[in-house]
Tab-separated table of C-alpha atoms in Angstrom:
chain	number	residue	atom	x	y	z
A	26	MET	CA	-86.579	-94.451	58.546
A	27	THR	CA	-84.905	-97.301	56.953
A	28	LYS	CA	-81.156	-96.664	55.649
A	29	ASP	CA	-82.881	-97.085	51.950
A	30	PHE	CA	-85.466	-94.762	52.629
A	31	ASP	CA	-82.843	-92.195	53.544
A	32	ASP	CA	-80.685	-93.521	50.942
A	33	VAL	CA	-83.564	-92.206	47.945
A	34	VAL	CA	-84.060	-89.277	50.094
A	35	SER	CA	-80.032	-88.188	49.789
A	36	PHE	CA	-80.795	-89.425	45.577
A	37	MET	CA	-83.861	-87.678	45.169
A	38	ALA	CA	-82.275	-84.305	47.092
A	39	ALA	CA	-78.941	-84.610	44.867
A	40	HIS	CA	-81.149	-84.647	41.640
A	41	ARG	CA	-83.389	-81.326	43.273
A	42	HIS	CA	-86.388	-83.462	43.610
A	43	ILE	CA	-86.776	-82.535	46.889
A	44	VAL	CA	-85.253	-80.804	49.616
A	45	VAL	CA	-84.077	-81.817	52.627
A	46	HIS	CA	-83.396	-78.951	55.407
A	47	ASN	CA	-83.737	-79.588	59.387
A	48	ASN	CA	-84.471	-83.205	59.055
A	49	LYS	CA	-87.693	-82.269	56.972
A	50	LEU	CA	-88.964	-82.666	53.308
A	51	SER	CA	-90.384	-79.396	50.792
A	52	MET	CA	-90.844	-79.274	47.100
A	53	THR	CA	-88.557	-78.097	44.854
A	54	ASN	CA	-90.207	-75.812	41.795
A	55	GLY	CA	-89.545	-79.256	39.819
A	56	THR	CA	-91.477	-81.406	42.490
A	57	LEU	CA	-95.351	-81.841	41.286
A	58	LEU	CA	-94.114	-81.600	37.053
A	59	PHE	CA	-91.618	-84.807	38.672
A	60	TYR	CA	-94.590	-86.517	40.454
A	61	TYR	CA	-97.118	-86.280	37.208
A	62	ARG	CA	-94.344	-87.089	35.155
A	63	HIS	CA	-93.962	-90.530	37.207
A	64	LEU	CA	-97.519	-91.309	38.396
A	65	SER	CA	-97.195	-94.611	36.194
A	66	PHE	CA	-95.469	-97.079	36.490
A	67	ILE	CA	-95.380	-98.813	33.356
A	68	SER	CA	-92.542	-98.121	31.568
A	69	GLU	CA	-93.135	-96.371	27.657
A	70	ASN	CA	-91.326	-99.145	25.298
A	71	ARG	CA	-89.665	-98.119	21.564
A	72	SER	CA	-90.557	-100.788	18.340
A	73	TYR	CA	-87.729	-101.805	16.118
A	74	MET	CA	-89.310	-102.254	12.674
A	75	VAL	CA	-87.589	-106.041	10.625
A	76	ARG	CA	-86.424	-105.360	7.620
A	77	ASP	CA	-84.846	-108.011	5.276
A	78	ALA	CA	-81.902	-106.376	3.401
A	79	HIS	CA	-82.607	-108.096	0.292
A	80	THR	CA	-85.587	-107.801	-0.979
A	81	ASN	CA	-86.485	-104.432	1.536
A	82	ARG	CA	-89.319	-105.346	2.732
A	83	VAL	CA	-90.812	-104.511	6.099
A	84	ILE	CA	-91.185	-107.844	8.039
A	85	SER	CA	-91.992	-106.836	11.485
A	86	SER	CA	-91.526	-105.011	14.499
A	87	LEU	CA	-89.871	-106.249	18.196
A	88	ASP	CA	-90.742	-104.641	21.741
A	89	GLU	CA	-87.968	-102.189	22.511
A	90	ARG	CA	-87.011	-105.351	25.784
A	91	PHE	CA	-86.822	-107.995	23.190
A	92	VAL	CA	-84.314	-106.334	21.137
A	93	VAL	CA	-82.229	-105.263	24.432
A	94	ASN	CA	-82.352	-108.731	25.726
A	95	ASN	CA	-81.586	-111.037	22.598
A	96	ILE	CA	-81.508	-108.776	19.676
A	97	GLU	CA	-77.434	-107.631	18.304
A	98	ASP	CA	-75.022	-108.635	15.402
A	99	GLY	CA	-75.311	-112.461	14.265
A	100	ALA	CA	-78.649	-113.225	16.211
A	101	VAL	CA	-81.038	-114.924	15.169
A	102	PHE	CA	-84.331	-115.224	16.514
A	103	ILE	CA	-87.744	-116.133	14.996
A	104	THR	CA	-90.490	-113.535	13.901
A	105	LYS	CA	-93.368	-114.505	11.688
A	106	GLY	CA	-93.233	-118.340	11.556
A	107	LEU	CA	-89.532	-118.059	10.013
A	108	PRO	CA	-85.415	-117.368	11.619
A	109	TRP	CA	-84.000	-114.521	10.338
A	110	LYS	CA	-80.452	-113.674	11.749
A	111	VAL	CA	-79.486	-110.229	12.229
A	112	LEU	CA	-77.038	-107.880	10.261
A	113	SER	CA	-77.046	-104.470	11.400
A	114	VAL	CA	-78.942	-102.647	14.368
A	115	GLU	CA	-79.585	-99.722	13.586
A	116	GLU	CA	-81.228	-96.227	15.139
A	117	ASP	CA	-84.796	-97.114	15.099
A	118	MET	CA	-84.504	-100.655	12.113
A	119	ILE	CA	-82.742	-104.100	12.271
A	120	LEU	CA	-81.975	-105.589	8.720
A	121	VAL	CA	-81.759	-109.013	8.664
A	122	GLU	CA	-81.688	-112.452	6.260
A	123	ALA	CA	-82.956	-115.629	6.429
A	124	SER	CA	-81.465	-118.174	8.197
A	125	ASP	CA	-81.160	-121.933	8.544
A	126	ARG	CA	-80.567	-122.060	12.574
A	127	PHE	CA	-83.646	-123.097	14.937
A	128	GLU	CA	-80.958	-124.078	18.238
A	129	ALA	CA	-80.156	-120.069	18.498
A	130	ALA	CA	-83.491	-118.574	17.536
A	131	VAL	CA	-84.827	-116.807	20.399
A	132	PRO	CA	-88.770	-116.404	19.266
A	133	ASP	CA	-90.235	-112.797	19.256
A	134	TRP	CA	-92.567	-113.699	22.032
A	135	SER	CA	-89.922	-114.992	24.269
A	136	GLY	CA	-90.453	-112.847	27.309
A	137	ALA	CA	-94.373	-112.151	26.999
A	138	ASP	CA	-95.107	-116.148	27.909
A	139	ILE	CA	-96.637	-116.547	31.641
A	140	PRO	CA	-94.541	-118.414	33.612
A	141	VAL	CA	-94.680	-121.980	34.150
A	142	PHE	CA	-94.099	-122.882	38.385
A	143	ARG	CA	-92.545	-125.830	39.282
A	144	PRO	CA	-95.569	-127.124	40.722
A	145	VAL	CA	-96.814	-127.886	37.219
A	146	ALA	CA	-93.865	-128.624	36.200
A	147	GLU	CA	-93.188	-130.992	38.627
A	148	LYS	CA	-96.727	-132.590	37.740
A	149	VAL	CA	-95.473	-132.876	34.217
A	150	PHE	CA	-92.752	-135.144	34.838
A	151	LYS	CA	-94.601	-137.462	37.182
A	152	PHE	CA	-96.615	-139.101	33.956
A	153	PHE	CA	-93.093	-139.965	33.072
A	154	GLU	CA	-92.334	-141.500	36.566
A	155	GLU	CA	-95.854	-143.062	36.230
A	156	GLY	CA	-95.131	-144.901	32.842
A	157	ASN	CA	-98.411	-143.085	31.771
A	158	LEU	CA	-101.316	-140.498	31.899
A	159	GLY	CA	-102.866	-142.231	34.709
A	160	LYS	CA	-106.321	-140.727	36.002
A	161	VAL	CA	-106.225	-137.418	33.524
A	162	LYS	CA	-109.504	-137.634	32.012
A	163	LEU	CA	-109.485	-136.500	27.814
A	164	ALA	CA	-112.113	-136.351	25.834
A	165	ASP	CA	-109.788	-137.952	22.494
A	166	ASP	CA	-108.926	-141.345	23.431
A	167	VAL	CA	-106.724	-141.186	20.655
A	168	LEU	CA	-104.820	-138.621	21.875
A	169	ARG	CA	-104.731	-140.777	25.223
A	170	MET	CA	-103.119	-143.275	23.607
A	171	LYS	CA	-100.853	-140.771	21.267
A	172	LEU	CA	-99.367	-139.069	24.689
A	173	ASP	CA	-98.916	-142.915	26.176
A	174	GLU	CA	-96.808	-144.054	23.287
A	175	PHE	CA	-94.653	-140.386	23.736
A	176	ILE	CA	-94.528	-141.142	27.224
A	177	GLY	CA	-93.436	-144.229	26.281
A	178	GLN	CA	-90.872	-143.777	24.262
A	179	GLN	CA	-89.523	-140.941	26.492
A	180	ASN	CA	-88.642	-143.448	29.262
A	181	ARG	CA	-87.025	-146.363	26.354
A	182	SER	CA	-84.232	-143.558	26.125
A	183	VAL	CA	-84.142	-141.120	29.630
A	184	ARG	CA	-86.486	-141.489	32.517
A	185	LEU	CA	-87.614	-137.970	33.746
A	186	ARG	CA	-87.676	-137.818	37.339
A	187	SER	CA	-88.960	-134.689	39.610
A	188	ASP	CA	-86.839	-134.633	42.152
A	189	SER	CA	-83.465	-134.664	39.695
A	190	ILE	CA	-81.732	-133.787	37.271
A	191	MET	CA	-81.377	-135.856	34.603
A	192	ILE	CA	-78.879	-135.084	32.366
A	193	GLU	CA	-78.815	-135.419	28.366
A	194	ILE	CA	-75.917	-135.127	25.893
A	195	SER	CA	-75.363	-135.500	22.620
A	196	GLY	CA	-72.157	-134.299	20.727
A	197	ASP	CA	-71.947	-130.170	21.117
A	198	HIS	CA	-76.191	-130.544	22.177
A	199	THR	CA	-76.895	-131.179	25.850
A	200	ALA	CA	-80.575	-131.056	27.541
A	201	ILE	CA	-80.829	-130.900	31.375
A	202	TYR	CA	-84.192	-131.828	32.193
A	203	CYS	CA	-85.199	-129.981	35.905
A	204	ALA	CA	-89.438	-130.046	36.923
A	205	LEU	CA	-88.056	-126.297	38.323
A	206	GLY	CA	-90.823	-124.080	36.274
A	207	THR	CA	-89.383	-120.743	34.237
A	208	LEU	CA	-88.580	-119.278	36.664
A	209	ALA	CA	-86.315	-121.693	38.698
A	210	ASN	CA	-84.634	-123.045	35.667
A	211	GLU	CA	-84.219	-119.524	34.184
A	212	ALA	CA	-82.269	-118.687	37.076
A	213	LEU	CA	-80.444	-121.758	37.329
A	214	SER	CA	-79.512	-121.515	32.518
A	215	ARG	CA	-78.056	-118.018	34.039
A	216	LEU	CA	-75.452	-119.338	36.842
A	217	LEU	CA	-74.320	-121.948	34.173
A	218	VAL	CA	-73.572	-119.958	31.510
A	219	TYR	CA	-71.444	-117.454	33.753
A	220	MET	CA	-69.670	-120.320	34.828
A	221	LEU	CA	-69.093	-122.073	31.970
A	222	THR	CA	-68.047	-118.518	29.929
A	223	ALA	CA	-65.595	-117.686	33.071
A	224	ARG	CA	-63.763	-121.195	32.642
A	225	TYR	CA	-64.081	-121.738	28.753
A	226	GLY	CA	-63.414	-117.802	27.558
A	227	LYS	CA	-66.694	-118.923	25.388
A	228	SER	CA	-70.299	-117.719	24.104
A	229	VAL	CA	-72.389	-120.182	24.575
A	230	VAL	CA	-76.186	-120.977	23.560
A	231	VAL	CA	-78.618	-121.444	25.435
A	232	LYS	CA	-81.943	-121.990	25.760
A	233	SER	CA	-84.569	-122.277	28.740
A	234	THR	CA	-87.703	-123.666	29.213
A	235	PRO	CA	-90.085	-124.562	31.937
A	236	TYR	CA	-89.272	-128.282	32.083
A	237	MET	CA	-85.452	-128.106	30.224
A	238	ILE	CA	-82.539	-126.181	29.373
A	239	PHE	CA	-80.905	-127.009	26.056
A	240	PHE	CA	-76.926	-126.131	25.758
A	241	GLU	CA	-74.796	-125.683	22.386
A	242	PHE	CA	-71.740	-125.462	23.421
A	243	ASP	CA	-68.431	-127.249	21.321
A	244	GLU	CA	-66.348	-128.112	24.529
A	245	LYS	CA	-67.088	-131.336	26.720
A	246	VAL	CA	-67.979	-130.055	29.360
A	247	ASP	CA	-69.090	-131.876	32.895
A	248	PHE	CA	-72.254	-130.391	33.821
A	249	GLY	CA	-73.731	-132.631	36.887
A	250	SER	CA	-70.504	-131.820	38.199
A	251	LEU	CA	-70.899	-127.824	37.947
A	252	ILE	CA	-74.220	-127.773	39.145
A	253	ALA	CA	-72.965	-129.740	41.658
A	254	SER	CA	-70.596	-127.141	42.717
A	255	ILE	CA	-73.368	-124.448	43.482
A	256	LYS	CA	-74.165	-123.601	47.330
A	257	PRO	CA	-77.273	-123.389	47.759
A	258	GLY	CA	-76.846	-120.277	49.465
A	259	LYS	CA	-74.774	-118.645	47.358
A	260	VAL	CA	-77.682	-118.656	44.335
A	261	GLU	CA	-78.247	-115.194	44.412
A	262	GLU	CA	-74.402	-113.540	45.147
A	263	LEU	CA	-73.826	-115.769	42.201
A	264	LEU	CA	-76.661	-115.007	39.774
A	265	GLU	CA	-76.484	-110.679	40.745
A	266	ASN	CA	-72.842	-111.210	39.205
A	267	ALA	CA	-74.469	-113.063	36.555
A	268	VAL	CA	-76.456	-110.627	35.220
A	269	LYS	CA	-74.828	-107.258	36.270
A	270	GLY	CA	-73.014	-106.852	32.588
A	271	SER	CA	-75.881	-108.502	30.908
A	272	ASP	CA	-78.298	-106.215	28.571
A	273	LEU	CA	-81.298	-106.970	30.769
A	274	PHE	CA	-79.437	-105.344	33.360
A	275	ARG	CA	-79.009	-102.874	31.043
A	276	TYR	CA	-82.519	-102.767	29.755
A	277	GLU	CA	-84.105	-102.793	33.604
A	278	PHE	CA	-81.388	-99.910	35.132
A	279	VAL	CA	-82.480	-97.653	31.683
A	280	THR	CA	-86.109	-98.067	32.752
A	281	VAL	CA	-85.877	-98.121	36.348
A	282	ALA	CA	-83.477	-94.971	36.328
A	283	LYS	CA	-85.603	-93.128	34.247
A	284	PHE	CA	-88.350	-93.560	37.010
A	285	PHE	CA	-85.855	-91.710	38.987
A	286	GLY	CA	-85.234	-89.124	36.578
A	287	VAL	CA	-82.085	-89.735	36.381
A	288	ILE	CA	-82.795	-90.034	32.375
A	289	ASP	CA	-85.469	-88.698	30.869
A	290	ARG	CA	-88.323	-90.694	29.784
A	291	GLU	CA	-87.892	-89.570	25.812
A	292	ALA	CA	-84.464	-90.591	25.459
A	293	SER	CA	-83.574	-93.034	23.751
A	294	VAL	CA	-79.645	-94.402	25.860
A	295	SER	CA	-77.329	-96.398	23.522
A	296	LYS	CA	-75.099	-99.526	25.478
A	297	SER	CA	-71.776	-97.327	25.647
A	298	VAL	CA	-74.062	-94.269	27.643
A	299	ALA	CA	-76.224	-96.924	29.295
A	300	LYS	CA	-72.631	-98.386	30.560
A	301	ARG	CA	-71.021	-94.750	31.815
A	302	ILE	CA	-74.593	-94.287	33.126
A	303	ILE	CA	-74.758	-97.191	35.374
A	304	ARG	CA	-70.747	-97.235	36.284
A	305	MET	CA	-70.910	-93.461	38.043
A	306	LEU	CA	-74.473	-94.765	39.516
A	307	GLU	CA	-72.497	-98.599	40.878
A	308	ASP	CA	-73.442	-97.650	44.537
A	309	THR	CA	-77.051	-96.124	44.581
A	310	PRO	CA	-80.880	-96.489	44.816
A	311	VAL	CA	-81.013	-96.922	41.143
A	312	TYR	CA	-78.636	-99.558	40.762
A	313	ARG	CA	-80.080	-101.351	44.368
A	314	GLU	CA	-83.539	-100.756	42.999
A	315	THR	CA	-82.654	-102.881	39.263
A	316	MET	CA	-81.289	-105.507	40.968
A	317	ARG	CA	-83.866	-105.613	43.224
A	318	GLU	CA	-86.012	-105.935	40.256
A	319	LEU	CA	-84.429	-108.623	38.163
A	320	MET	CA	-84.006	-110.912	41.235
A	321	HIS	CA	-88.014	-110.693	42.433
A	322	ASN	CA	-89.607	-110.271	39.209
A	323	TYR	CA	-87.272	-112.495	36.130
A	324	PHE	CA	-85.677	-115.482	38.835
A	325	ASP	CA	-87.089	-117.706	41.158
A	326	ILE	CA	-84.172	-117.972	43.340
A	327	GLY	CA	-86.509	-119.326	46.630
A	328	THR	CA	-86.945	-122.656	44.430
A	329	LEU	CA	-83.878	-122.953	42.699
A	330	SER	CA	-81.533	-123.032	46.170
A	331	GLU	CA	-84.225	-125.019	48.048
A	332	PHE	CA	-84.179	-127.699	45.271
A	333	LEU	CA	-80.075	-127.891	45.180
A	334	GLU	CA	-80.612	-128.230	49.011
A	335	SER	CA	-82.663	-130.980	49.003
A	336	ILE	CA	-80.423	-133.102	45.983
A	337	LYS	CA	-77.486	-132.430	47.659
A	338	GLY	CA	-75.271	-132.864	44.011
A	339	ARG	CA	-76.452	-136.423	44.598
A	340	ARG	CA	-79.569	-136.775	42.657
A	341	ILE	CA	-77.574	-135.487	39.026
A	342	ILE	CA	-77.961	-138.597	36.595
A	343	GLN	CA	-76.087	-137.455	33.529
A	344	THR	CA	-76.142	-139.676	30.328
A	345	GLU	CA	-74.680	-139.641	26.147
A	346	THR	CA	-77.034	-140.645	23.762
A	347	ASP	CA	-76.439	-140.540	19.852
A	348	SER	CA	-79.705	-138.150	19.694
A	349	LEU	CA	-81.287	-136.026	21.935
A	350	SER	CA	-84.823	-137.594	23.500
A	351	VAL	CA	-88.256	-136.821	21.642
A	352	PHE	CA	-89.241	-134.297	24.652
A	353	ALA	CA	-85.816	-132.826	24.131
A	354	THR	CA	-86.851	-132.711	19.505
A	355	THR	CA	-90.567	-132.070	21.316
A	356	LEU	CA	-89.777	-129.115	22.795
A	357	LEU	CA	-87.502	-127.446	20.680
A	358	GLU	CA	-89.598	-127.334	18.098
A	359	ALA	CA	-92.688	-126.191	20.129
A	360	THR	CA	-90.690	-123.369	21.324
A	361	TYR	CA	-88.801	-122.713	18.781
A	362	ASN	CA	-90.753	-123.073	16.117
A	363	ALA	CA	-88.271	-125.832	14.504
A	364	LYS	CA	-90.595	-127.263	12.329
A	365	GLU	CA	-91.294	-123.956	9.830
A	366	LEU	CA	-87.795	-123.205	9.018
A	367	VAL	CA	-86.278	-121.729	5.694
A	368	LEU	CA	-83.275	-123.334	4.152
A	369	PRO	CA	-79.966	-121.092	3.487
A	370	ILE	CA	-80.174	-118.703	0.380
A	371	THR	CA	-79.546	-121.549	-2.945
A	372	PRO	CA	-80.116	-120.905	-7.293
A	373	SER	CA	-83.818	-122.684	-6.226
A	374	SER	CA	-84.569	-121.005	-3.066
A	375	VAL	CA	-87.698	-118.308	-2.725
A	376	VAL	CA	-85.473	-115.631	-1.087
A	377	LEU	CA	-83.540	-115.575	-3.896
A	378	ASP	CA	-85.977	-115.296	-6.507
A	379	SER	CA	-88.011	-112.656	-4.573
A	380	PHE	CA	-84.788	-110.171	-3.946
A	381	ILE	CA	-84.235	-110.706	-7.982
A	382	ASP	CA	-87.823	-109.548	-8.755
A	383	SER	CA	-86.867	-106.215	-6.023
A	384	ILE	CA	-84.126	-105.233	-8.435
A	385	LEU	CA	-85.184	-105.989	-11.465
A	386	GLU	CA	-88.248	-103.823	-11.192
A	387	LYS	CA	-86.129	-100.710	-10.782
A	388	SER	CA	-85.288	-98.591	-13.362
A	389	THR	CA	-82.403	-96.962	-13.916
A	390	THR	CA	-81.177	-93.869	-15.859
A	391	MET	CA	-78.210	-93.219	-17.571
A	392	LEU	CA	-75.923	-91.202	-18.670
A	393	CYS	CA	-73.788	-90.899	-21.445
A	394	THR	CA	-70.412	-89.823	-21.279
A	395	TYR	CA	-69.690	-88.161	-24.873
A	396	CYS	CA	-72.519	-86.802	-25.022
A	397	GLY	CA	-74.629	-85.886	-21.856
A	398	PHE	CA	-77.405	-87.415	-23.348
A	399	LYS	CA	-80.317	-89.009	-20.243
A	400	PHE	CA	-82.074	-91.558	-20.629
A	401	THR	CA	-84.071	-94.001	-17.838
A	402	ARG	CA	-84.535	-97.667	-19.048
A	403	LYS	CA	-85.639	-100.406	-16.796
A	404	LEU	CA	-83.417	-103.273	-15.123
A	405	SER	CA	-85.346	-105.783	-16.703
A	406	GLN	CA	-85.338	-104.413	-20.311
A	407	ILE	CA	-81.313	-103.988	-19.779
A	408	LYS	CA	-80.257	-106.975	-17.909
A	409	ASP	CA	-79.575	-109.228	-20.449
A	410	LEU	CA	-77.442	-106.620	-23.332
A	411	GLU	CA	-74.114	-107.311	-24.029
A	412	LYS	CA	-73.991	-103.246	-24.257
A	413	ILE	CA	-75.662	-100.214	-23.417
A	414	GLU	CA	-75.973	-97.991	-25.888
A	415	CYS	CA	-76.719	-93.820	-26.070
A	416	PRO	CA	-79.796	-93.929	-27.803
A	417	SER	CA	-78.566	-90.563	-29.479
A	418	CYS	CA	-74.884	-90.909	-30.461
A	419	MET	CA	-75.015	-95.098	-29.516
A	420	SER	CA	-71.822	-94.237	-27.548
A	421	PRO	CA	-71.833	-97.607	-24.136
A	422	MET	CA	-69.619	-95.706	-22.142
A	423	VAL	CA	-72.194	-94.518	-20.359
A	424	ALA	CA	-73.010	-94.638	-16.815
A	425	ARG	CA	-75.765	-93.893	-13.700
A	426	TYR	CA	-76.880	-90.275	-13.731
A	427	THR	CA	-76.051	-87.886	-11.506
A	428	ASP	CA	-76.873	-83.961	-11.678
A	429	VAL	CA	-73.105	-83.781	-10.298
A	430	ARG	CA	-71.786	-85.978	-12.714
A	431	ASP	CA	-74.573	-83.719	-15.754
A	432	GLY	CA	-72.378	-81.240	-14.489
A	433	LEU	CA	-69.166	-82.506	-14.879
A	434	ILE	CA	-70.035	-84.229	-18.872
A	435	LYS	CA	-71.614	-80.370	-19.565
A	436	LYS	CA	-68.161	-78.426	-18.485
A	437	ARG	CA	-66.425	-80.809	-19.744
A	438	ILE	CA	-67.949	-80.746	-22.990
A	439	ALA	CA	-67.871	-77.086	-23.104
A	440	GLY	CA	-63.883	-77.448	-22.546
A	441	LYS	CA	-64.352	-75.664	-19.543
A	442	ARG	CA	-61.148	-76.036	-16.810
A	443	LEU	CA	-62.146	-78.799	-14.185
A	444	SER	CA	-61.125	-77.804	-10.627
A	445	GLN	CA	-59.620	-80.929	-9.067
A	446	ASN	CA	-61.743	-83.180	-7.036
A	447	GLU	CA	-64.339	-82.452	-10.187
A	448	ARG	CA	-61.323	-84.218	-11.392
A	449	GLY	CA	-61.565	-87.066	-9.549
A	450	GLY	CA	-65.202	-87.723	-10.098
A	451	LEU	CA	-64.869	-87.993	-13.864
A	452	ARG	CA	-62.079	-90.711	-12.940
A	453	GLU	CA	-64.809	-92.068	-11.365
A	454	LEU	CA	-67.454	-91.625	-13.751
A	455	LEU	CA	-65.337	-92.885	-16.657
A	456	ASN	CA	-64.089	-95.859	-14.958
A	457	GLU	CA	-68.319	-96.507	-14.232
A	458	ALA	CA	-68.773	-96.558	-18.142
A	459	SER	CA	-65.567	-98.678	-18.639
A	460	MET	CA	-68.002	-101.178	-16.197
A	461	PHE	CA	-71.191	-101.073	-18.564
A	462	GLU	CA	-69.071	-101.008	-21.496
A	463	SER	CA	-67.998	-104.615	-21.012
A	464	TYR	CA	-70.072	-106.013	-18.789
A	465	GLY	CA	-73.744	-104.733	-20.124
A	466	GLY	CA	-76.930	-105.263	-18.949
A	467	ARG	CA	-75.510	-106.491	-15.637
A	468	ALA	CA	-73.606	-104.167	-14.601
A	469	ALA	CA	-76.497	-101.910	-14.117
A	470	VAL	CA	-77.643	-104.452	-12.655
A	471	ALA	CA	-74.804	-105.273	-9.732
A	472	LEU	CA	-74.724	-101.712	-9.260
A	473	SER	CA	-78.513	-100.612	-8.808
A	474	VAL	CA	-78.093	-103.115	-5.306
A	475	TYR	CA	-78.713	-101.241	-2.145
A	476	GLY	CA	-74.507	-100.868	-0.918
A	477	ILE	CA	-73.274	-102.332	-3.651
A	478	GLY	CA	-70.368	-100.149	-5.437
A	479	LEU	CA	-67.973	-99.859	-8.306
A	480	LYS	CA	-65.526	-101.541	-6.243
A	481	SER	CA	-67.467	-104.664	-5.135
A	482	ALA	CA	-69.479	-104.711	-8.479
A	483	GLY	CA	-65.703	-104.952	-10.514
A	484	ARG	CA	-64.793	-108.304	-8.103
A	485	ILE	CA	-68.336	-109.670	-8.408
A	486	LEU	CA	-68.597	-108.812	-12.399
A	487	MET	CA	-65.113	-110.396	-12.280
A	488	MET	CA	-66.286	-113.622	-11.590
A	489	LEU	CA	-68.082	-113.485	-14.933
A	490	LYS	CA	-71.099	-115.901	-13.445
A	491	HIS	CA	-72.884	-118.007	-17.026
A	492	ASP	CA	-75.561	-118.650	-14.608
A	493	TYR	CA	-77.368	-114.854	-13.778
A	494	ARG	CA	-78.914	-116.157	-10.627
A	495	ASP	CA	-76.017	-117.469	-9.802
A	496	LEU	CA	-74.836	-113.510	-10.133
A	497	PHE	CA	-77.174	-112.276	-7.738
A	498	ILE	CA	-76.182	-115.142	-4.532
A	499	ASP	CA	-72.901	-112.880	-5.020
A	500	LEU	CA	-74.206	-109.806	-5.438
A	501	ILE	CA	-76.503	-110.570	-1.911
A	502	ASP	CA	-72.968	-111.228	0.495
A	503	GLY	CA	-71.101	-108.372	-1.267
A	504	GLN	CA	-74.625	-106.583	0.297
A	505	ARG	CA	-74.062	-108.061	3.239
A	506	GLN	CA	-70.488	-107.320	3.919
A	507	PHE	CA	-71.362	-103.934	3.287
A	508	ILE	CA	-74.811	-104.033	5.904
A	509	ARG	CA	-72.114	-105.320	8.499
A	510	THR	CA	-69.298	-103.305	7.910
A	511	LYS	CA	-70.665	-99.756	7.465
A	512	LYS	CA	-71.412	-98.707	10.615
A	513	TYR	CA	-67.979	-99.182	11.450
A	514	TRP	CA	-66.822	-96.675	9.081
A	515	SER	CA	-67.341	-93.769	11.122
A	516	ALA	CA	-65.116	-94.772	13.514
């Protein structure tokens, strides 16, 4: 028996899935249950709903694997053809707002593509080496002409070679062209990010394609020397170090741990809990199987090592340009849907219009703090009113209605003694009524926005924006700040 087999047997016995006695294996009461629950090796993924924080509209859903690998506060991704910035990740919901960045955007189909292997990538590069499509047959002569023109245009800036690495630098953007295919380029990109973060202590934006690795980094980097420093025989060891602390490793680890029965298959495991479990099980079959799965399924270590050995740090050509070449921009557009981006929120944006409509179609119920009368109005009807008066007594001292507030006013009108907590609630109610008296319909609108409380509403309303649309832009900013920070309030 191999050591791996012995380790797995010992691990399963320690978790009481089997019994080992006198070098014999036998079942426990839970062995059959464990067996039948783990017959399928297809992992069960959850889905996360993506909701626009400003319109409260559900945009799409994302697979758990994509969320684990790509989504965190501030991340930008593409779904439904548009880029979105993550404001907050909650239990089963991702709150987002529109973004205008495509370089950092990850498409929601990322990871689901069929890999392009090295021979295919090399064939594409051969077209650039030869300067045209050669003997490739196309039904459309116009298409052939356009592709030949495209190849010529690329070759006038950076001529691609399948046996070399071509590096194009334009400001903070770097395109590294290597015809290694999807999995080998993914491995190389992970290694380079690992080396850059270790050297500079900064995060790096990187996108890997079968033909090019794209970097956005604000430090001047000699990528040629960096690649040349990677020893072919050390690729797997370096890659293991690069991925072991990643979200990708954590996701795969949880999946493998569920197959081993360490974690219940229905359990939802947070990042902090997963990290603790990984530390506890670092030198176990679960950890080793996770790393084996990653190395085998996500990367092509053999192809990358072989290529690095063949170039021996010599066939690496680096050039600086005013702008990225046509092949780089076309790859980015095709891969990250750069043609379908929205602009930042401005007073004329469609996103802003949608947000305004969603707020103004609401109704709000108000309470008169003087006589206790309750009444309801649509925000679209009262938004322009300088004062909102009670229909019963004409007092402008009104505020939003709740059952608790209703009870407070009735108690005060009846002359009953208020507790300390009730006096605090009454002060808050009267402060809000003062805001309604000062700002009228604008106060009602501001306080109807999710995440806008009395203090933030007061700060926004004091800016006295003349254009109503500018007020809504400030409300969006206030809501965004609330969503970003609310998760830390209980910490």
